[in-house]
Amino acid sequence: MGVVGSLLTSPFCPKPAHCPTWTKLGYMCGIVGYVGKKDTIAVLMGGLKRQEYRGYDSAGIAILTEQGTIETAKKAGKLQALVDLLQTSPVSPGHTGIGHTRWATHGGPTDVNAHPHLGDGGKLALIHNGIIENFAEIKAELLAKGYEFESETDTAVAAVMLGDVYAQVGDLREAMRLVVNRLEGAFTLLAVHTDAPHLIVAARHNSPLVIGLGEGENFLGSDVAAFVEYTQRAAAVGQNQVVAITPDAVEVTDFDGNPVAIEEYEIAWDASASDKGGWSSFMAKEITENPDAVANTVRGRVVDGLVEVPELTELGDDILNGISRIILVACGTASYAGMVGAYAIEQWARIPVEVQLSHEFRYRDPVITPETLVISISQSGETMDTLMAVKYAREQGARTISVCNTQGATIPRESDAVVYTHAGPEVAVASTKAFVAQITALYLIGLHIARSKKTVDEKELRRLATDLQALPAKVTKVLETGEKIAQLAKWMSDTPSVLFLGRHVGYPIALEGALKLKELAYIHAEGFAAGELKHGPIALIDHGQPVFVIVPSPRGSALIHSKVVSNIQEIRARGARVIAIAEQGDAAVLPYADEVIQIPLADPMFEPILAVVPLQIFAMELADAKGLDVDQPRNLAKSVTVE
Ligand code: AGP
């Protein structure tokens, strides 16, 4: 067997498409590629800036210079470290280049491990998002052939392997195709070679990749944010496809080399939407965009006073009316949106609804029938746990709908229907406006099914639709409490722990309030269902312990309201410092709470959208008071493509 053959044949997994490892993959990084006449370094650095939310351990670029060489610059740390490096050690200009921002897995976040990695004696550069699971086996083969590795990364192995195969076949597209058929795991790869000065070859398997289409120039990115500054025209790259871009052409094939037609689409937002726009942080900007996130998600989905979601209409009333059980799958914040949605959909549509964390779902061998509807919720549409849950649900015969904020992402592509949330790009790593948009979308789904099944009478459906449309103005009103909350956060900036209590739809909001605080301020925070208090958590209450209580509307269940007021009295009696989030005019809490944050009146089912906003502001302000980076909290990345 020749050199190429020996590197390209694996006894375990002949083709990634058939790999069992499709189920346990990935990580997250930001990728950008450019071919065209613009200042390539500026295009790459702009694309990395807009994708820094995907990873910020290190960053790097490779340029095919006008002298026909490859020059790289790479640096551990946030993107600014690379910006500084480029000032002291500039890279020569060129018209083809690739850039990468990293969230480290194999090998720590060092300069050496930063991408790009080189192959073919420095004539080839490669960047990678994902995990190559069989890299050790390939590395051993390459070491045996005399190659040496400075970096510990799996990416360095892929770069050397691609260089080795290219040296055999002399064509970068073909070399990429041969290499990806040997790799196992998750990868988006982008490569350039000095022999083809106006070409970038890329491949996608289990990691995101989109093409930006320009005039006399083309782009690649993990996300359209990579190139939205220059073009609104994009095309998604499907699973197991190889892409080659030059300034004037885009060619896509599958991993067997068969041509694939691209599906072009228009990006629904412009570059300014992903800029800070004068705000101190993306998070501050995105919290103020909460009202728009709700309004834009509702827009076009209330027709003649009644909720009608066109995407569900396309799915067909017969299918919806035949659903006997709904399972919502999601992770983190999205799962809390799911919990709110479960209360609403079950109450309105009279279908049993449960919420399962995506990563628990398929390992419990769930009972799924063709009458089961699985609704996935994901801002990014790339969360690997949720993607795998959707694929599993489909394999088991369930109908699948995704609620997603990212056009053309993988999860919607794997689902029978998608209800997009129109929150606009969310750049801060911790989710805020996408969360309220997710809840809004779930309300719409619940009301649509209730209408189709006639489980809520038309008058009530009209009232709920009107109340839903009135929510954005009410969210704007809640934003006015921001200064008071900032003050509270400053007072509490040295507290070691904060607790959150809620009941019914307020319970997931308590969980979300705690998660936001953990993520942003690195403080111990826990959310509880208020009814659980006496079953254990009340032991945590000591003198001065701050407790946020989301008080349910007395206009909903008077019983639940009075029980939560009793809970407030119980914790107050034990020294808790109570901050109540209660609707305007709720006099019952006033005597017992240390602070009351008032929210406008809405249907009790819609209160989560209003109640969560003060908690988002609180977490942001407390983190800010501690001098922390609210947009890029430690150890996190926005798109969690790790299972
Ligand atoms: C939100 O603040 C979190 N960083 C995280 O919990 C997130 O909501 C979760 O990882 C799900 O992401 P997705 O919506 O993109 O699937």
XYZ file of C-alpha atoms and ligand atoms in Angstrom:
659
model
C 0.000 0.000 0.000
C 1.382 3.439 -0.938
C 1.898 6.320 1.407
C -1.457 7.942 0.630
C -3.300 4.671 1.034
C -1.712 3.910 4.370
C -2.770 7.242 5.791
C -6.230 7.176 4.334
C -7.494 3.789 5.362
C -8.884 3.162 8.819
C -9.992 -0.350 9.761
C -12.472 1.126 12.219
C -14.381 3.730 10.316
C -14.171 3.909 6.547
C -16.274 7.066 6.219
C -17.178 9.671 8.823
C -20.773 9.577 7.633
C -20.973 6.008 8.869
C -18.964 6.537 12.016
C -20.494 5.664 15.347
C -18.459 8.603 16.685
C -20.902 11.012 15.009
C -22.523 10.853 18.408
C -19.796 12.185 20.689
C -18.019 15.108 19.302
C -16.886 18.572 18.895
C -15.949 21.887 20.418
C -16.270 25.457 19.458
C -14.028 27.922 17.708
C -14.541 30.750 15.241
C -13.338 30.405 11.672
C -13.049 32.924 8.841
C -11.678 32.694 5.304
C -11.396 35.333 2.567
C -10.402 35.443 -1.118
C -10.695 38.759 -2.918
C -9.178 42.180 -3.409
C -9.880 43.726 -0.006
C -7.329 44.164 2.760
C -7.355 40.494 3.745
C -5.850 41.034 7.193
C -8.575 43.579 8.027
C -11.324 41.255 6.739
C -9.990 38.349 8.798
C -9.533 40.395 11.974
C -13.040 41.854 11.624
C -14.473 38.364 11.123
C -12.624 37.102 14.196
C -13.803 40.071 16.271
C -17.404 39.246 15.431
C -16.873 35.586 16.247
C -14.780 35.970 19.382
C -17.820 34.816 21.371
C -17.124 31.324 19.972
C -13.811 31.024 21.799
C -11.206 33.349 23.211
C -8.214 31.314 24.355
C -6.003 32.240 21.415
C -6.269 33.525 17.867
C -4.317 33.443 14.640
C -4.275 34.198 10.935
C -2.427 32.907 7.858
C -1.988 35.039 4.735
C -0.963 33.886 1.265
C 1.300 36.823 0.565
C 1.893 38.613 -2.716
C 5.376 37.046 -2.694
C 3.769 33.591 -2.899
C 4.595 32.578 0.662
C 2.477 31.865 3.731
C 2.910 34.125 6.740
C 1.181 33.478 10.032
C 0.604 35.384 13.247
C -0.865 33.661 16.285
C -1.083 34.443 19.953
C -2.510 32.985 23.150
C -5.122 35.108 24.908
C -7.994 37.213 23.657
C -8.045 38.636 20.154
C -6.489 41.880 21.387
C -3.239 39.968 21.981
C -3.162 39.121 18.258
C -3.997 42.731 17.359
C -1.030 43.863 19.473
C 1.238 41.233 17.920
C 0.319 42.358 14.404
C 1.366 45.900 15.320
C 4.811 44.876 16.489
C 5.313 42.030 13.979
C 3.163 42.774 10.930
C 2.261 40.137 8.377
C 2.761 40.929 4.662
C -0.399 41.740 2.714
C -2.143 39.239 0.455
C -5.510 38.508 -1.086
C -6.216 35.096 0.398
C -6.244 34.239 4.077
C -7.728 32.270 6.941
C -8.271 33.188 10.599
C -9.216 31.372 13.781
C -10.250 32.108 17.347
C -9.874 29.121 19.657
C -11.551 27.394 22.607
C -8.866 24.939 23.648
C -9.353 21.189 23.925
C -6.282 19.205 22.842
C -3.330 21.170 24.136
C -3.506 24.245 26.342
C -4.126 27.781 25.131
C -0.549 28.609 24.088
C 1.011 30.424 21.131
C 2.259 27.122 19.735
C -1.133 25.432 19.947
C -2.971 28.405 18.439
C -4.159 27.907 14.851
C -3.259 28.058 11.941
C -0.991 25.017 11.779
C 1.370 24.391 8.903
C 1.995 21.423 6.619
C 3.953 20.580 3.476
C 7.087 22.292 4.725
C 5.295 25.534 5.535
C 3.565 25.810 2.140
C 0.156 24.873 3.550
C -1.812 26.402 6.465
C -4.868 24.895 8.115
C -7.411 25.901 10.778
C -9.920 23.639 12.467
C -13.048 23.746 14.601
C -13.861 20.403 16.202
C -12.142 17.372 17.658
C -10.363 14.789 15.545
C -10.913 11.694 17.603
C -8.498 9.395 15.756
C -5.665 11.950 15.681
C -3.395 9.833 17.904
C -3.464 6.932 15.460
C -2.768 9.233 12.491
C -0.065 11.060 14.411
C 1.698 7.757 15.124
C 1.687 6.995 11.401
C 3.055 10.442 10.575
C 5.741 10.185 13.274
C 6.756 6.857 11.792
C 7.185 8.629 8.459
C 9.574 11.087 10.083
C 7.308 14.085 10.673
C 7.804 16.095 13.872
C 5.209 17.989 15.882
C 5.794 21.034 17.998
C 2.124 21.462 18.917
C 0.067 18.921 20.874
C -3.125 19.667 18.966
C -5.144 17.329 16.795
C -5.205 20.191 14.269
C -1.456 20.082 13.781
C -1.857 16.408 12.858
C -4.538 17.269 10.283
C -2.313 19.982 8.783
C 0.651 17.660 8.411
C -1.562 14.890 7.052
C -3.129 17.229 4.497
C 0.338 18.381 3.447
C 1.487 14.787 3.129
C -1.498 13.775 1.014
C -1.260 16.953 -1.101
C 2.344 16.100 -1.891
C 1.033 12.815 -3.322
C -1.981 14.040 -5.294
C -1.028 17.643 -6.185
C -4.581 19.003 -5.863
C -5.814 20.667 -2.667
C -9.514 19.801 -3.193
C -8.708 16.166 -3.799
C -6.270 16.058 -0.893
C -8.909 17.526 1.426
C -11.484 15.020 0.237
C -9.135 12.109 0.842
C -8.146 13.380 4.268
C -11.663 14.007 5.578
C -12.667 10.497 4.587
C -10.048 9.258 7.005
C -10.806 11.598 9.921
C -13.210 10.727 12.734
C -14.863 13.168 15.066
C -16.041 16.692 14.344
C -14.365 19.145 12.076
C -14.633 22.198 9.991
C -11.302 22.580 8.226
C -10.048 25.472 6.091
C -6.776 25.206 4.207
C -4.660 27.280 1.850
C -1.560 26.310 -0.137
C 1.055 28.487 -1.823
C 0.584 26.510 -5.066
C -2.987 27.880 -5.375
C -2.744 31.537 -4.344
C -6.446 32.372 -4.829
C -8.071 29.265 -3.374
C -9.384 28.192 0.027
C -10.538 24.625 0.444
C -12.803 23.740 3.355
C -14.682 20.728 4.666
C -17.512 20.337 7.109
C -18.399 17.356 9.293
C -20.399 17.916 12.502
C -19.221 21.524 12.903
C -20.714 24.667 11.386
C -19.572 26.340 8.151
C -21.249 28.989 6.004
C -20.248 30.600 2.727
C -20.464 34.351 2.132
C -21.050 35.199 -1.519
C -19.607 38.422 -2.928
C -18.747 40.039 -6.248
C -15.174 39.128 -7.151
C -14.669 37.873 -3.608
C -15.962 35.074 -1.411
C -15.901 34.284 2.283
C -16.161 31.391 4.715
C -17.156 31.550 8.371
C -18.414 29.518 11.302
C -21.218 32.034 11.456
C -22.477 34.675 9.021
C -21.165 37.244 11.529
C -17.743 36.475 10.008
C -18.616 38.338 6.801
C -21.940 40.165 7.251
C -20.069 43.463 7.119
C -19.362 42.798 3.423
C -22.229 40.737 2.057
C -25.800 39.801 2.934
C -25.702 36.762 0.626
C -24.917 33.455 2.280
C -25.148 29.729 1.615
C -25.141 26.983 4.207
C -22.739 24.081 3.817
C -24.309 20.704 4.455
C -22.984 17.832 6.495
C -20.018 16.011 4.893
C -19.302 18.524 2.161
C -16.101 19.971 0.716
C -16.088 23.598 -0.440
C -13.601 25.381 -2.653
C -13.764 29.164 -2.985
C -11.888 31.464 -5.345
C -12.708 35.157 -5.923
C -15.136 34.218 -8.716
C -16.378 30.721 -7.939
C -17.763 28.499 -5.236
C -17.719 24.749 -5.738
C -19.241 22.259 -3.322
C -19.006 18.485 -3.450
C -19.856 15.704 -1.048
C -17.067 13.649 0.517
C -17.189 11.316 -2.519
C -16.548 14.204 -4.903
C -20.084 14.460 -6.331
C -21.119 18.082 -7.067
C -23.690 19.620 -4.716
C -25.799 22.680 -5.572
C -25.636 25.507 -3.035
C -28.761 27.019 -1.494
C -28.329 30.774 -1.274
C -30.165 32.854 1.309
C -30.299 36.468 2.432
C -28.921 37.294 5.887
C -31.797 38.843 7.822
C -29.712 41.378 9.786
C -26.894 43.752 8.988
C -23.468 44.264 10.489
C -24.623 47.016 12.857
C -26.772 44.447 14.676
C -23.633 42.655 15.799
C -21.798 45.829 16.901
C -21.849 47.225 20.432
C -23.449 50.394 19.092
C -22.065 52.619 21.843
C -22.967 50.312 24.721
C -20.349 49.392 27.309
C -20.856 45.692 26.555
C -22.778 43.451 24.175
C -24.693 42.211 27.189
C -25.888 45.723 28.093
C -26.967 46.228 24.479
C -28.665 42.866 24.227
C -30.627 43.316 27.455
C -32.024 46.564 26.069
C -32.962 44.658 22.918
C -35.292 42.377 24.897
C -38.414 44.280 23.785
C -37.404 44.003 20.113
C -36.628 40.310 20.526
C -40.191 39.704 21.702
C -41.775 42.030 19.132
C -39.816 40.602 16.207
C -40.599 37.032 17.216
C -44.327 37.777 17.388
C -44.323 39.856 14.182
C -46.206 38.202 11.322
C -47.473 35.452 13.582
C -50.680 37.139 14.750
C -53.160 37.312 11.909
C -56.558 38.994 12.372
C -56.098 38.952 16.130
C -55.233 35.260 16.386
C -51.901 33.487 16.639
C -51.003 31.665 13.448
C -47.464 30.391 12.983
C -46.962 29.839 9.226
C -44.170 27.306 9.799
C -46.585 25.136 11.809
C -49.370 25.598 9.283
C -46.982 24.113 6.709
C -46.482 21.109 8.980
C -50.219 20.492 8.806
C -53.098 20.551 11.284
C -53.554 16.781 10.990
C -50.086 16.189 12.339
C -50.434 18.760 15.120
C -53.875 17.542 16.158
C -52.613 13.972 16.336
C -49.801 14.782 18.784
C -50.286 12.913 22.048
C -47.177 14.021 23.900
C -44.612 16.808 23.611
C -41.020 16.627 24.787
C -38.988 19.831 24.880
C -35.238 19.255 24.626
C -32.633 21.918 25.318
C -29.667 22.825 27.514
C -28.947 25.574 30.018
C -30.893 28.763 29.572
C -32.784 27.294 26.625
C -34.022 24.479 28.880
C -35.439 27.067 31.288
C -37.262 28.667 28.373
C -38.537 25.155 27.675
C -39.798 24.829 31.247
C -41.819 28.037 30.885
C -43.090 26.817 27.518
C -44.136 23.488 29.043
C -46.479 25.205 31.520
C -48.020 27.262 28.725
C -48.359 24.593 26.036
C -49.785 22.015 28.432
C -52.313 24.446 29.870
C -53.488 25.766 26.507
C -53.167 22.746 24.198
C -54.078 20.089 26.797
C -51.231 17.841 25.696
C -48.841 16.334 28.255
C -45.555 18.237 27.967
C -42.239 17.482 29.603
C -38.819 19.107 29.422
C -35.668 17.083 29.187
C -32.072 18.201 29.125
C -30.810 17.212 25.690
C -27.810 15.371 27.108
C -30.002 13.218 29.365
C -32.767 12.608 26.844
C -31.510 9.845 24.604
C -29.590 8.005 27.293
C -32.778 7.266 29.200
C -34.235 5.198 26.351
C -37.305 7.442 26.130
C -40.668 6.144 24.947
C -41.250 7.808 21.578
C -44.031 7.151 19.094
C -44.999 8.820 15.801
C -47.471 10.868 17.875
C -44.617 12.316 19.953
C -43.571 15.853 19.064
C -40.043 16.774 20.089
C -39.420 20.520 20.194
C -35.766 21.490 20.441
C -34.787 24.939 21.649
C -31.403 26.377 20.759
C -30.216 29.921 20.219
C -27.187 28.847 18.208
C -28.772 25.869 16.500
C -25.381 24.160 16.860
C -25.439 22.810 20.443
C -24.192 19.259 19.967
C -26.227 17.778 22.841
C -29.421 19.200 21.399
C -28.523 18.248 17.845
C -27.961 14.662 18.924
C -31.274 14.658 20.813
C -33.073 15.813 17.655
C -31.397 13.210 15.482
C -32.237 10.531 18.030
C -35.866 11.654 18.229
C -36.181 11.494 14.443
C -34.597 8.072 14.292
C -37.193 6.913 16.825
C -40.008 8.232 14.620
C -40.935 11.453 16.444
C -41.974 14.666 14.690
C -39.455 17.418 15.342
C -39.725 21.192 15.500
C -36.833 23.449 16.366
C -36.956 26.863 17.967
C -33.781 28.552 16.815
C -32.239 32.012 16.519
C -29.675 31.249 13.826
C -30.700 31.036 10.203
C -29.523 27.928 8.397
C -27.961 26.351 11.510
C -27.635 22.583 11.803
C -30.478 21.848 14.251
C -33.184 23.483 12.098
C -31.823 21.634 9.090
C -32.253 18.361 10.965
C -35.840 19.162 12.049
C -39.203 18.745 10.298
C -40.054 22.415 10.896
C -38.401 25.456 12.417
C -39.897 28.393 14.263
C -37.189 31.034 14.177
C -36.850 33.454 17.044
C -35.988 36.847 15.651
C -33.830 38.143 18.489
C -31.041 39.191 16.102
C -27.452 38.140 16.674
C -26.639 37.491 20.326
C -22.935 38.082 20.878
C -22.526 38.122 24.674
C -21.808 34.574 25.746
C -24.547 34.506 28.383
C -27.974 34.455 26.801
C -30.485 37.243 27.503
C -32.620 38.451 24.597
C -32.575 35.019 22.959
C -34.120 33.606 26.149
C -37.144 35.909 26.037
C -37.478 35.243 22.318
C -37.430 31.483 22.952
C -40.195 31.785 25.545
C -42.154 33.952 23.120
C -41.822 31.361 20.354
C -43.048 28.636 22.708
C -46.084 30.760 23.634
C -46.799 31.112 19.921
C -46.486 27.368 19.382
C -48.798 26.681 22.342
C -51.425 29.136 21.138
C -51.209 27.861 17.568
C -51.796 24.251 18.665
C -54.543 25.301 21.094
C -56.302 27.078 18.245
C -55.898 24.120 15.929
C -57.160 21.692 18.597
C -59.846 24.120 19.807
C -58.765 23.634 23.406
C -59.042 27.368 24.150
C -62.081 29.344 23.033
C -61.628 32.030 20.421
C -62.315 34.952 22.737
C -59.572 33.830 25.104
C -57.209 33.173 22.195
C -57.780 36.746 21.012
C -57.183 38.137 24.492
C -53.931 36.190 24.834
C -52.727 37.267 21.375
C -53.410 40.905 22.243
C -51.635 40.558 25.579
C -48.664 38.944 23.862
C -48.418 41.831 21.417
C -48.478 44.272 24.331
C -45.490 42.619 26.021
C -42.634 44.520 24.273
C -43.829 47.882 25.665
C -44.044 46.331 29.131
C -40.506 44.951 28.848
C -39.365 48.474 27.975
C -41.017 49.639 31.203
C -39.137 46.983 33.206
C -35.848 48.240 31.748
C -36.530 51.488 33.625
C -35.863 49.626 36.877
C -32.256 49.196 35.710
C -30.771 51.949 37.871
C -32.332 50.655 41.062
C -31.094 47.152 40.285
C -27.600 48.427 39.512
C -27.585 50.053 42.940
C -28.642 46.794 44.577
C -25.927 44.923 42.691
C -23.288 47.375 43.913
C -24.406 46.915 47.516
C -24.216 43.173 47.114
C -20.983 43.001 45.132
C -19.178 41.095 47.885
C -21.958 38.641 48.721
C -20.740 35.040 48.469
C -24.146 33.601 47.594
C -27.572 34.567 46.264
C -30.695 32.400 46.247
C -33.684 32.626 43.913
C -37.195 31.356 44.580
C -40.133 31.024 42.233
C -43.199 28.977 41.694
C -45.096 27.778 38.587
C -43.687 29.793 35.637
C -41.608 31.755 38.148
C -39.646 28.612 39.020
C -37.688 28.420 35.739
C -37.047 32.147 36.103
C -35.486 31.485 39.520
C -33.245 28.883 37.860
C -32.312 31.310 35.094
C -31.581 34.122 37.582
C -29.186 31.798 39.406
C -27.521 30.608 36.186
C -26.951 34.178 34.983
C -25.276 35.075 38.257
C -23.041 31.992 38.215
C -22.027 32.591 34.616
C -21.351 36.299 34.876
C -20.344 37.003 38.473
C -18.877 33.604 39.448
C -20.989 33.615 42.606
C -22.655 30.645 44.212
C -26.291 30.976 43.244
C -29.166 28.535 43.358
C -32.733 28.621 42.189
C -35.479 26.693 43.925
C -39.141 26.016 43.490
C -40.551 27.967 46.446
C -42.549 24.922 47.540
C -39.289 22.997 48.004
C -38.008 25.442 50.592
C -39.207 23.525 53.623
C -37.896 20.278 52.166
C -34.298 21.340 52.689
C -33.067 24.595 51.160
C -34.413 26.710 54.046
C -31.402 25.452 56.017
C -29.284 27.748 53.822
C -31.044 30.859 55.097
C -28.926 32.789 57.540
C -28.709 36.398 58.595
C -28.287 38.685 55.574
C -28.642 35.945 52.924
C -29.928 37.688 49.787
C -32.945 35.927 48.275
C -34.733 37.029 45.115
C -38.355 35.923 45.114
C -40.364 35.922 41.901
C -43.848 36.507 43.225
C -46.644 35.046 41.095
C -49.489 37.329 40.128
C -52.383 37.333 42.607
C -54.600 37.527 39.513
C -53.481 34.034 38.499
C -53.793 31.540 41.318
C -54.538 33.417 44.556
C -53.533 30.272 46.424
C -50.072 30.072 44.877
C -49.612 33.789 45.438
C -50.448 33.548 49.124
C -48.168 30.517 49.547
C -45.230 32.448 48.085
C -45.989 35.407 50.365
C -45.855 32.949 53.271
C -42.486 31.688 52.009
C -41.221 35.259 52.069
C -42.307 35.599 55.691
C -40.631 32.309 56.592
C -37.244 33.249 55.140
C -37.482 36.819 56.428
C -38.041 35.470 59.933
C -34.744 33.602 59.571
C -32.782 36.690 58.562
C -32.990 36.588 54.748
C -32.735 39.828 52.842
C -35.660 39.581 50.434
C -35.771 41.228 47.034
C -39.241 40.585 45.600
C -40.088 40.834 41.921
C -43.812 41.417 42.004
C -46.451 42.887 39.765
C -47.514 46.487 40.238
C -50.204 46.856 42.869
C -49.331 43.637 44.694
C -49.606 45.125 48.188
C -49.309 41.774 49.961
C -45.516 41.587 49.545
C -44.735 45.151 50.607
C -44.637 44.588 54.386
C -42.264 41.645 54.126
C -39.802 42.393 51.338
C -36.664 44.499 51.843
C -36.836 45.631 48.238
C -39.608 45.313 45.679
C -39.001 45.499 41.952
C -42.300 46.104 40.253
C -43.218 44.707 36.872
C -46.254 45.701 34.779
C -49.401 43.600 34.719
C -49.645 40.941 32.024
C -51.364 37.598 31.695
C -49.788 35.525 34.519
C -48.476 33.050 31.947
C -46.474 35.864 30.310
C -44.847 37.116 33.514
C -41.537 35.258 32.981
C -40.700 37.600 30.099
C -41.009 40.569 32.460
C -39.591 38.994 35.615
C -36.369 37.742 34.067
C -35.197 41.155 32.884
C -34.310 42.533 36.370
C -32.405 39.315 37.059
C -30.408 39.686 33.833
C -29.573 43.280 34.772
C -28.668 42.262 38.326
C -26.205 39.584 37.175
C -24.627 41.928 34.640
C -24.297 44.807 37.107
C -22.893 42.631 39.872
C -20.295 41.173 37.500
C -19.489 44.680 36.369
C -19.145 45.867 39.969
C -16.644 43.046 40.487
C -14.704 44.225 37.438
C -15.458 41.086 35.392
C -15.840 40.772 31.629
C -19.591 40.331 31.199
C -19.403 39.456 27.511
C -16.814 36.724 27.753
C -17.069 34.957 31.113
C -14.261 32.599 32.025
C -14.288 29.022 30.724
C -17.398 29.522 28.594
C -18.059 29.794 24.886
C -21.342 30.626 23.296
C -21.820 27.732 20.991
C -21.322 24.509 22.959
C -20.572 21.927 20.322
C -19.198 19.511 22.909
C -21.216 16.516 23.979
C -26.751 30.796 28.507
O -26.438 31.930 29.231
C -25.725 29.786 28.489
N -24.434 30.243 28.177
C -26.082 28.398 28.040
O -26.767 27.814 29.104
C -26.892 28.213 26.745
O -28.182 28.712 26.903
C -26.920 26.723 26.377
O -25.601 26.294 26.181
C -27.761 26.429 25.176
O -27.281 27.073 24.039
P -28.145 27.111 22.720
O -29.397 27.870 23.022
O -27.288 27.790 21.699
O -28.442 25.690 22.354
